[in-house]
Amino acid sequence: MDLDALQDQRSDVPGFAIALIRNGEIELAATGVADPDGAPMSSSTPVRIASITKTFVAASVLRLWEDGRLDLDASIDGFLDPEIDSLLRSDGYETEDITVRHLLMHASGMADHTGGGYVEQVFSDPTRVWTPFDQVETLFEDTDPLSEPGDQYTYSDTGYVLLGEILKAVTALSLHQAVRELLDLDQLDLPTLYWDEIEQPREGIGARAHQWIDEFDIFAIHGSMDGHGGGGLVASVEDVSKFYHALFNDQVFVDSATLGLMMAAPGHPSDSPYRLGVFTYEVAGYDAFHHGGFWGVYVTHVPSMDLTIEGVALDQGGYQDLRALMRRTIEGNSAE
C-alpha cells in the first residue's frame, strides 16, 4: 500500500489511513494530519463512517431474525411511530406493503431524504439536531414514491432510518444500545467504535478526525444529521476492518447460513448491486462485498482471499483516488 505516494499526489487532502487484514494478519498505514492543529493521522484515529453504519444496522436486524424476534417479510407499519407512518402514507407509501426485507435491500420504492435540499440545510445550520421524524418529513417534502415495493433498487438512507426505528421498537432499547447488544460489539475488541453524539469514546481514545468536503470542515456538524441508522457510527479504519473481517468469518451471526442470506439476498431486484447491508461487485476476478460512506470512507471484503481493506480520505475529494489505490492493493494481493 503506497499511501505516501497518494498523499504526495493529493497534497490537498489533509490525511489518509488504510487497514488491511489478510488471513488474520493486519497491516496498517496512515499519512498526513487529523486536525488543523497538525495532530498526525493514524489507523486508530476515529472518523465518521457514515453509510458503512448500514452494514451494522442490517446485521443487527438479521440477529433479531436469527433469534426469532423479527420476520423479515413482516410489514413495517406495525413497527413505526404512528406519526412517521402517517407521514409516509400521506406521501403515497403503503407501509403495509413494504417489508423489513425491502428496506434492507433498498427495494422499498422509497426515495432518499438526503437528496434534494437536505445537505444544503445541514450545511446552512450545522448545529441543528435532527430526529428520525425530521428526516422522514424531508422525504415527504422533497420526493415522491419511485416504484412499487420490491420492483426496483433505489438507494435510500430513509429506509435505513426506518430500520433503526424497527430495531428500537422490537428491542425496546435505544438504537445504539440495540446495535451494541445484538452484535455483541464489546466482545469484538473495537475500542474506537461509538455512536456519534450519543455514546462517549472510551478513555484513552484520541479525538475524532476532522473530515472535509468542498473546503468545509464537517467536524462541527451535529452527528444527528446522519445518526439514525443510515449512518451514525464513529470508528477507526482499523476497527471497521476488524468488524468486517469478523462479520465475514462467522464471528457475528449465530448461524453461518445468516451470512449467506446477507450475501445472497434472494428476491433482490435483478439489476440491484445491493444485498442486505452490503454492495456486491467483482474485483481481480473475485466476488467481493463493500460499502462506502459519504465523508470519504470505504471498506471491502473479498471472501475467497480472506481479505478485508478499509480506508479513509479526510477530504471527500480524495475518495476516488483512495478507492483506486485500495483496488490496486487487492489486485496485488491476488497475484501473490
XYZ file of C-alpha atoms in Angstrom, residues 45-241:
197
model
C -7.927 7.730 14.682
C -11.750 7.679 14.851
C -13.673 9.064 11.858
C -17.330 9.331 10.967
C -18.015 6.243 8.855
C -21.421 7.429 7.590
C -23.225 4.801 5.492
C -20.912 1.953 6.453
C -23.135 2.055 9.548
C -25.790 0.383 7.362
C -23.856 -2.889 7.498
C -24.030 -2.799 11.314
C -27.756 -1.980 11.230
C -28.527 -4.746 8.728
C -26.516 -7.255 10.763
C -28.460 -6.220 13.879
C -31.773 -6.796 12.098
C -30.543 -10.218 10.968
C -29.597 -11.069 14.543
C -33.208 -10.358 15.561
C -34.330 -12.649 12.724
C -31.957 -15.374 13.943
C -33.445 -15.084 17.416
C -36.992 -15.413 16.061
C -37.889 -11.920 17.202
C -38.468 -10.386 13.756
C -39.880 -11.701 10.471
C -38.001 -10.211 7.516
C -41.202 -10.372 5.480
C -43.275 -8.558 8.090
C -44.910 -5.286 7.044
C -43.208 -2.269 8.540
C -46.393 -0.428 9.501
C -46.695 -2.246 12.808
C -43.230 -1.127 13.962
C -43.273 2.578 13.113
C -44.188 5.537 15.264
C -47.752 6.466 14.213
C -46.661 9.982 13.212
C -43.953 8.610 10.923
C -46.313 6.005 9.490
C -48.967 8.655 8.861
C -46.445 10.906 7.146
C -45.314 8.102 4.838
C -48.890 7.151 3.998
C -49.766 10.764 3.211
C -46.918 10.746 0.668
C -48.273 7.652 -1.097
C -46.325 4.901 0.656
C -48.499 1.905 1.522
C -46.489 0.854 4.551
C -48.456 -2.373 4.953
C -46.964 -3.472 1.607
C -43.360 -2.575 2.495
C -41.458 -5.269 4.364
C -38.348 -5.277 6.519
C -36.589 -7.187 3.735
C -37.491 -4.447 1.222
C -35.818 -1.853 3.436
C -32.698 -3.991 3.893
C -32.344 -4.389 0.101
C -33.131 -0.743 -0.761
C -36.118 -2.076 -2.681
C -38.999 -0.396 -0.847
C -39.790 2.063 -3.628
C -38.746 4.807 -1.244
C -36.722 7.804 -2.363
C -33.858 9.259 -0.294
C -34.314 12.189 2.073
C -30.631 13.129 1.643
C -31.260 14.086 -1.964
C -32.749 17.428 -2.867
C -32.003 20.202 -0.414
C -31.152 18.152 2.671
C -27.372 18.581 2.530
C -27.790 22.314 1.935
C -29.981 22.527 5.040
C -27.368 20.672 7.070
C -24.516 22.904 5.924
C -26.543 26.083 6.453
C -27.386 25.094 10.055
C -24.598 22.726 11.190
C -25.667 22.573 14.850
C -29.275 21.576 14.159
C -30.335 18.388 15.953
C -32.238 16.131 13.538
C -34.802 13.489 14.575
C -35.988 10.490 12.556
C -39.291 12.306 12.049
C -37.423 15.345 10.652
C -35.677 13.146 8.115
C -38.877 11.399 7.018
C -40.547 14.803 6.815
C -37.782 15.932 4.445
C -38.513 12.872 2.292
C -42.204 13.854 2.315
C -41.482 17.441 1.312
C -38.853 16.786 -1.367
C -39.735 13.477 -3.050
C -42.436 11.021 -4.072
C -42.535 7.198 -4.193
C -40.424 5.798 -7.026
C -41.834 2.308 -7.531
C -43.908 -0.457 -6.004
C -42.153 -2.319 -3.163
C -39.796 -4.981 -4.473
C -39.804 -3.746 -8.076
C -36.511 -1.879 -8.243
C -33.361 -0.958 -6.375
C -33.180 2.618 -5.142
C -30.613 3.520 -2.505
C -32.410 5.174 0.405
C -30.963 6.481 3.637
C -34.553 6.929 4.773
C -35.142 3.191 4.532
C -32.325 2.557 6.987
C -33.646 5.267 9.303
C -36.841 3.208 9.373
C -34.814 0.078 10.130
C -33.364 1.996 13.072
C -36.908 2.664 14.251
C -37.745 -1.037 13.873
C -34.710 -2.049 15.934
C -35.854 0.295 18.687
C -39.443 -0.964 18.559
C -38.530 -4.665 18.737
C -35.829 -4.392 21.402
C -37.295 -1.531 23.475
C -33.766 -0.095 23.506
C -32.211 2.991 22.012
C -30.646 2.367 18.603
C -27.051 2.471 19.802
C -27.830 0.074 22.648
C -29.667 -2.320 20.340
C -26.813 -2.457 17.813
C -24.173 -2.848 20.512
C -26.040 -5.651 22.285
C -27.279 -7.557 19.231
C -23.820 -7.614 17.644
C -22.024 -8.086 20.967
C -19.684 -5.296 19.914
C -17.963 -5.107 23.277
C -16.596 -8.632 22.684
C -15.093 -7.804 19.285
C -12.296 -5.532 20.583
C -13.317 -2.369 18.708
C -12.158 0.316 21.136
C -12.655 3.313 18.829
C -16.237 2.485 17.815
C -19.054 4.570 19.271
C -22.332 6.190 18.238
C -21.838 9.831 17.288
C -23.270 12.374 19.766
C -24.816 9.575 21.878
C -22.007 7.437 23.277
C -18.745 8.701 24.706
C -15.482 7.323 23.299
C -13.578 5.031 25.607
C -10.989 6.549 27.905
C -7.699 6.993 26.110
C -9.189 7.076 22.600
C -7.987 10.068 20.617
C -10.199 12.787 19.215
C -12.268 12.205 16.116
C -10.520 13.387 12.945
C -11.657 16.432 11.034
C -13.200 15.441 7.700
C -13.718 17.831 4.816
C -15.967 18.299 1.812
C -15.610 21.139 -0.682
C -13.284 23.006 1.727
C -15.869 22.725 4.504
C -14.754 21.123 7.755
C -17.641 18.876 8.838
C -16.272 18.339 12.348
C -18.846 20.632 13.973
C -21.866 19.341 12.027
C -24.165 17.671 14.526
C -23.998 13.901 14.140
C -27.792 13.540 14.261
C -27.953 14.614 10.616
C -26.691 11.115 9.788
C -27.276 9.391 13.089
C -30.444 7.292 12.998
C -29.494 4.162 11.050
C -28.473 5.470 7.643
C -25.248 6.467 9.377
C -24.177 7.376 12.870
C -21.129 5.354 13.858
C -17.641 6.667 14.514
C -14.690 4.276 14.295
C -11.111 3.985 13.077
C -10.231 2.248 9.820
C -8.589 -0.460 11.922
C -11.785 -1.202 13.839
C -14.054 -1.110 10.782
C -11.766 -3.593 9.034
